Coordinates of C-alpha atoms in Angstrom, one line a residue:
M1 CA 62.9 -13.9 -80.7
I2 CA 59.7 -13.3 -78.6
N3 CA 57.9 -16.4 -77.4
K4 CA 54.3 -15.7 -78.1
N5 CA 53.1 -18.8 -76.2
I6 CA 53.7 -17.4 -72.7
K7 CA 50.4 -17.3 -70.9
G8 CA 49.2 -14.7 -68.3
I9 CA 46.1 -13.0 -67.0
T10 CA 44.4 -10.0 -68.3
L11 CA 43.2 -6.9 -66.5
I12 CA 39.6 -8.1 -66.9
E13 CA 40.4 -11.4 -65.2
I14 CA 42.1 -9.6 -62.3
L15 CA 39.0 -7.4 -61.9
I16 CA 36.8 -10.4 -61.9
G17 CA 38.9 -12.0 -59.2
V18 CA 38.8 -8.9 -57.1
V19 CA 35.0 -8.7 -57.4
I20 CA 34.6 -12.3 -56.4
S21 CA 37.0 -12.0 -53.5
S22 CA 35.1 -8.9 -52.3
I23 CA 31.8 -10.7 -52.4
M24 CA 33.2 -13.6 -50.5
M25 CA 34.7 -11.3 -47.8
G26 CA 31.5 -9.4 -47.6
A27 CA 29.6 -12.7 -47.1
M28 CA 32.0 -13.8 -44.5
L29 CA 31.8 -10.5 -42.6
T30 CA 27.9 -10.6 -42.7
S31 CA 28.0 -14.2 -41.4
Y32 CA 30.4 -13.2 -38.7
K33 CA 28.1 -10.3 -37.6
V34 CA 25.1 -12.6 -37.5
V35 CA 26.9 -15.3 -35.5
N36 CA 28.5 -12.8 -33.2
G37 CA 25.2 -11.1 -32.6
S38 CA 23.5 -14.4 -31.8
Y39 CA 26.3 -15.4 -29.5
R40 CA 26.0 -12.1 -27.7
Q41 CA 22.3 -12.5 -27.3
V42 CA 22.8 -16.0 -25.9
I43 CA 25.4 -14.7 -23.4
D44 CA 23.1 -11.8 -22.3
K45 CA 20.2 -14.1 -21.8
A46 CA 22.3 -16.6 -19.9
S47 CA 23.6 -13.8 -17.8
I48 CA 20.1 -12.7 -16.9
G49 CA 19.1 -16.2 -16.1
N50 CA 22.1 -16.7 -13.9
S51 CA 21.6 -13.4 -12.0
S52 CA 17.9 -14.1 -11.4
R53 CA 18.6 -17.7 -10.3
T54 CA 21.3 -16.7 -7.8
F55 CA 19.3 -13.8 -6.4
S56 CA 16.1 -15.8 -6.2
D57 CA 17.8 -18.6 -4.3
M58 CA 19.0 -16.2 -1.7
L59 CA 15.7 -14.4 -1.4
L60 CA 13.6 -17.5 -1.1
R61 CA 15.9 -19.0 1.5
D62 CA 15.5 -15.8 3.7
I63 CA 11.8 -15.6 3.3
R64 CA 11.4 -19.2 4.3
M65 CA 13.4 -18.5 7.4
G66 CA 11.1 -15.6 8.4
G67 CA 9.8 -16.2 12.0
Y68 CA 12.0 -19.1 12.8
K69 CA 13.4 -19.4 16.3
H70 CA 14.9 -22.1 18.4
F71 CA 13.0 -23.8 21.2
D72 CA 13.3 -21.8 24.4
D73 CA 14.6 -18.7 22.6
P74 CA 13.9 -15.9 25.1
L75 CA 14.7 -12.9 22.8
I76 CA 12.0 -10.3 22.2
T77 CA 12.8 -7.6 19.6
V78 CA 10.8 -4.5 20.0
D79 CA 10.5 -1.4 17.8
N80 CA 10.3 2.2 18.8
N81 CA 6.5 2.0 19.4
S82 CA 6.9 -1.0 21.7
N83 CA 5.7 -3.4 19.1
P84 CA 7.5 -6.7 18.6
D85 CA 9.2 -7.0 15.2
I86 CA 7.1 -8.5 12.5
P87 CA 8.7 -11.8 11.1
I88 CA 7.9 -10.7 7.5
E89 CA 7.0 -7.1 6.6
I90 CA 6.3 -5.9 3.0
I91 CA 6.5 -2.2 2.3
K92 CA 4.9 -1.3 -1.1
N93 CA 6.3 1.5 -3.2
A94 CA 4.1 4.6 -2.7
N95 CA 4.1 5.3 -6.5
N96 CA 3.4 1.7 -7.4
T97 CA 6.7 1.5 -9.3
C98 CA 10.0 -0.4 -8.6
C99 CA 10.6 -1.6 -6.1
D100 CA 8.9 -3.2 -3.1
K101 CA 10.9 -3.5 0.1
I102 CA 10.8 -6.6 2.4
T103 CA 12.1 -7.1 5.9
I104 CA 12.6 -10.6 7.4
V105 CA 13.3 -11.4 11.1
Y106 CA 14.4 -14.9 12.2
G107 CA 16.4 -16.6 15.0
D108 CA 19.6 -18.6 15.0
F109 CA 21.6 -20.6 17.5
D110 CA 25.3 -20.8 18.4
R111 CA 26.0 -24.0 20.4
N112 CA 29.5 -22.7 21.3
L113 CA 28.0 -20.0 23.6
S114 CA 26.3 -20.5 26.9
N115 CA 23.0 -19.5 28.5
D116 CA 20.9 -16.9 26.6
A117 CA 23.9 -15.6 24.7
K118 CA 23.7 -18.7 22.4
F119 CA 20.4 -17.4 21.0
K120 CA 20.7 -15.1 18.0
R121 CA 18.2 -12.9 16.1
Y122 CA 18.8 -11.4 12.7
K123 CA 16.9 -8.9 10.6
V124 CA 17.3 -9.0 6.8
T125 CA 16.2 -6.1 4.6
Y126 CA 16.0 -6.1 0.8
S127 CA 15.6 -2.6 -0.6
S128 CA 16.4 -0.9 -3.9
T129 CA 18.4 2.1 -5.1
V130 CA 18.9 3.5 -8.6
S131 CA 21.6 1.5 -10.3
T132 CA 25.1 3.1 -10.5
S133 CA 25.7 1.2 -13.8
E134 CA 23.0 2.7 -16.0
D135 CA 19.8 4.8 -15.9
G136 CA 16.4 3.0 -16.0
V137 CA 17.4 0.0 -13.8
F138 CA 17.8 -0.6 -10.1
Q139 CA 20.1 -2.3 -7.7
I140 CA 18.8 -4.6 -4.9
R141 CA 20.7 -4.1 -1.7
K142 CA 20.7 -6.4 1.3
T143 CA 21.3 -5.4 4.9
K144 CA 21.6 -8.1 7.7
E145 CA 21.6 -6.9 11.3
E146 CA 22.0 -8.8 14.6
W147 CA 19.9 -8.0 17.7
N148 CA 21.9 -6.7 20.6
N149 CA 19.9 -7.8 23.6
T150 CA 21.9 -5.6 26.0
S151 CA 21.3 -2.3 24.2
S152 CA 18.0 -3.5 22.6
T153 CA 19.0 -2.3 19.1
W154 CA 19.7 -3.9 15.7
E155 CA 23.4 -3.6 14.8
D156 CA 25.7 -4.3 12.0
K157 CA 28.5 -5.8 14.1
S158 CA 31.8 -5.3 12.2
E159 CA 33.4 -8.2 14.0
N160 CA 30.6 -10.5 12.9
I161 CA 30.9 -11.7 9.3
E162 CA 27.2 -12.6 9.4
T163 CA 26.2 -9.0 9.3
Y164 CA 26.6 -6.2 6.7
T165 CA 24.9 -3.1 5.4
N166 CA 23.6 -2.2 1.9
E167 CA 25.5 -4.9 0.0
V168 CA 24.5 -5.0 -3.7
V169 CA 23.1 -8.5 -4.3
A170 CA 21.4 -7.8 -7.7
D171 CA 21.8 -5.2 -10.5
F172 CA 19.9 -4.4 -13.7
V173 CA 16.6 -5.1 -12.0
A174 CA 13.6 -3.6 -13.7
D175 CA 11.1 -4.4 -10.9
I176 CA 10.5 -6.6 -7.9
E177 CA 7.0 -6.9 -6.3
F178 CA 6.0 -8.8 -3.2
I179 CA 2.5 -10.1 -2.7
A180 CA 1.3 -11.5 0.7
K181 CA -1.4 -14.2 0.4
D182 CA -3.3 -16.1 3.1
E183 CA -3.9 -19.9 3.2
L184 CA -6.9 -19.5 0.8
G185 CA -4.7 -17.8 -1.8
N186 CA -6.3 -14.4 -1.3
E187 CA -4.1 -11.3 -1.4
I188 CA -3.7 -9.5 1.9
I189 CA -4.3 -5.8 1.0
P190 CA -2.5 -3.9 2.4
P191 CA 0.3 -6.1 3.6
P192 CA 0.0 -6.5 7.4
T193 CA 1.9 -4.2 9.7
W194 CA 1.3 -3.3 13.4
N195 CA -0.4 -0.1 12.5
N196 CA -2.8 -1.0 9.6
K197 CA -6.2 -2.7 9.5
N198 CA -4.6 -6.1 8.7
S199 CA -2.4 -6.2 11.8
D200 CA -4.4 -9.3 12.8
K201 CA -3.0 -11.1 9.8
I202 CA 0.7 -10.6 10.6
Y203 CA 1.0 -14.4 11.4
S204 CA -1.4 -15.5 8.7
I205 CA 0.8 -15.0 5.6
H206 CA 0.9 -18.4 3.9
T207 CA 2.7 -17.5 0.7
I208 CA 4.8 -14.6 -0.6
E209 CA 4.5 -14.3 -4.4
I210 CA 7.3 -12.5 -6.1
F211 CA 7.3 -10.9 -9.5
L212 CA 10.9 -10.2 -10.5
T213 CA 12.1 -8.7 -13.7
F214 CA 15.8 -8.4 -14.8
R215 CA 16.9 -6.3 -17.8
S216 CA 19.8 -7.1 -20.1
K217 CA 23.0 -5.0 -19.8
N218 CA 23.4 -4.6 -23.6
T219 CA 20.8 -3.9 -26.3
F220 CA 19.2 -7.2 -27.4
Y221 CA 16.8 -6.6 -30.2
N222 CA 17.6 -5.2 -33.6
N223 CA 14.9 -2.6 -33.5
S224 CA 13.1 -0.5 -30.9
K225 CA 9.4 -1.2 -30.5
A226 CA 6.8 -1.0 -27.8
R227 CA 7.1 -4.1 -25.5
T228 CA 5.1 -4.7 -22.4
I229 CA 5.9 -6.8 -19.3
T230 CA 2.5 -7.6 -17.7
S231 CA 2.3 -8.0 -13.9
L232 CA 0.0 -10.8 -12.8
F233 CA -0.6 -8.9 -9.6
S234 CA -1.3 -5.3 -10.5
T235 CA -1.9 -3.6 -13.8
K236 CA -0.4 -0.5 -12.4
R237 CA 2.9 -2.4 -12.3
N238 CA 2.9 -3.2 -16.0
Q239 CA 6.2 -2.2 -17.6
E240 CA 5.9 -0.5 -21.0
N241 CA 9.1 0.1 -22.8
D242 CA 10.2 1.3 -26.2
D243 CA 13.8 0.3 -26.6
R244 CA 16.1 -2.6 -27.6
F245 CA 16.7 -4.2 -24.2
L246 CA 15.5 -7.6 -23.1
R247 CA 13.5 -7.9 -20.0
D248 CA 13.0 -11.3 -18.5
P249 CA 10.2 -11.7 -15.9
I250 CA 9.9 -14.6 -13.5
I251 CA 7.3 -15.5 -10.8
L252 CA 8.4 -17.1 -7.6
N253 CA 6.4 -18.6 -4.7
A254 CA 7.9 -18.6 -1.2
Y255 CA 6.0 -20.6 1.4
T256 CA 6.3 -19.3 4.9
R257 CA 6.5 -22.0 7.5
N258 CA 7.7 -20.4 10.8
L259 CA 5.5 -17.4 11.4
E260 CA 3.3 -18.9 14.0
S261 CA 6.3 -19.9 16.1
F262 CA 7.3 -16.3 16.3
R263 CA 4.4 -15.2 18.4

């Protein structure tokens, strides 16, 4: 005898269950993509912030040291034209694009040495090269040399951990611009060197203003559209881009405090 009271599910009910499960899985996948995308954006933005903060701290510390020397420091560093080195020298990019170059000279002191050997002099240079990671961005490289008073040359002394050449200190940089200003807040144009008309202002730089822009490593926005980063210093340095990357600009002020003592 067949028991007609046995209950089961029909094909229609199975299909309805499959449809509902598919909708739920699709909703879960969409939610995952949204959350994962937001998380990646937060990580990318935090990475830019961390990179810019670390690099900025190093750069500001070196600029503030520009021109410093200990009392009774007898060292005189002289270039090939018999001009003493400038404590802070800014070299603008000829095409008004990334990136400006800055050279900083300052003294130090090693109490463990005797006589004049205890006085040290360092030259720090920040320059840029095209990034090896990706096109369209730059690496900032740092060189630190020590003055050899015997040979009258700047050297990267391999035995001295204080010196090094072309070390990458920042990557994915979109631009870096240095502006020299006097005590009244006026821009010194062109930045002073020994050979230009502003050579009399070499020791009159009161502030170095820095316009620094980092770019995200990964695409950030959902869609490409024209986005402009506006330079506060020069409209020629405005960055116009049509892509999905995030560019985060920051403005820094470094107050010089030792230039006069370097005369």
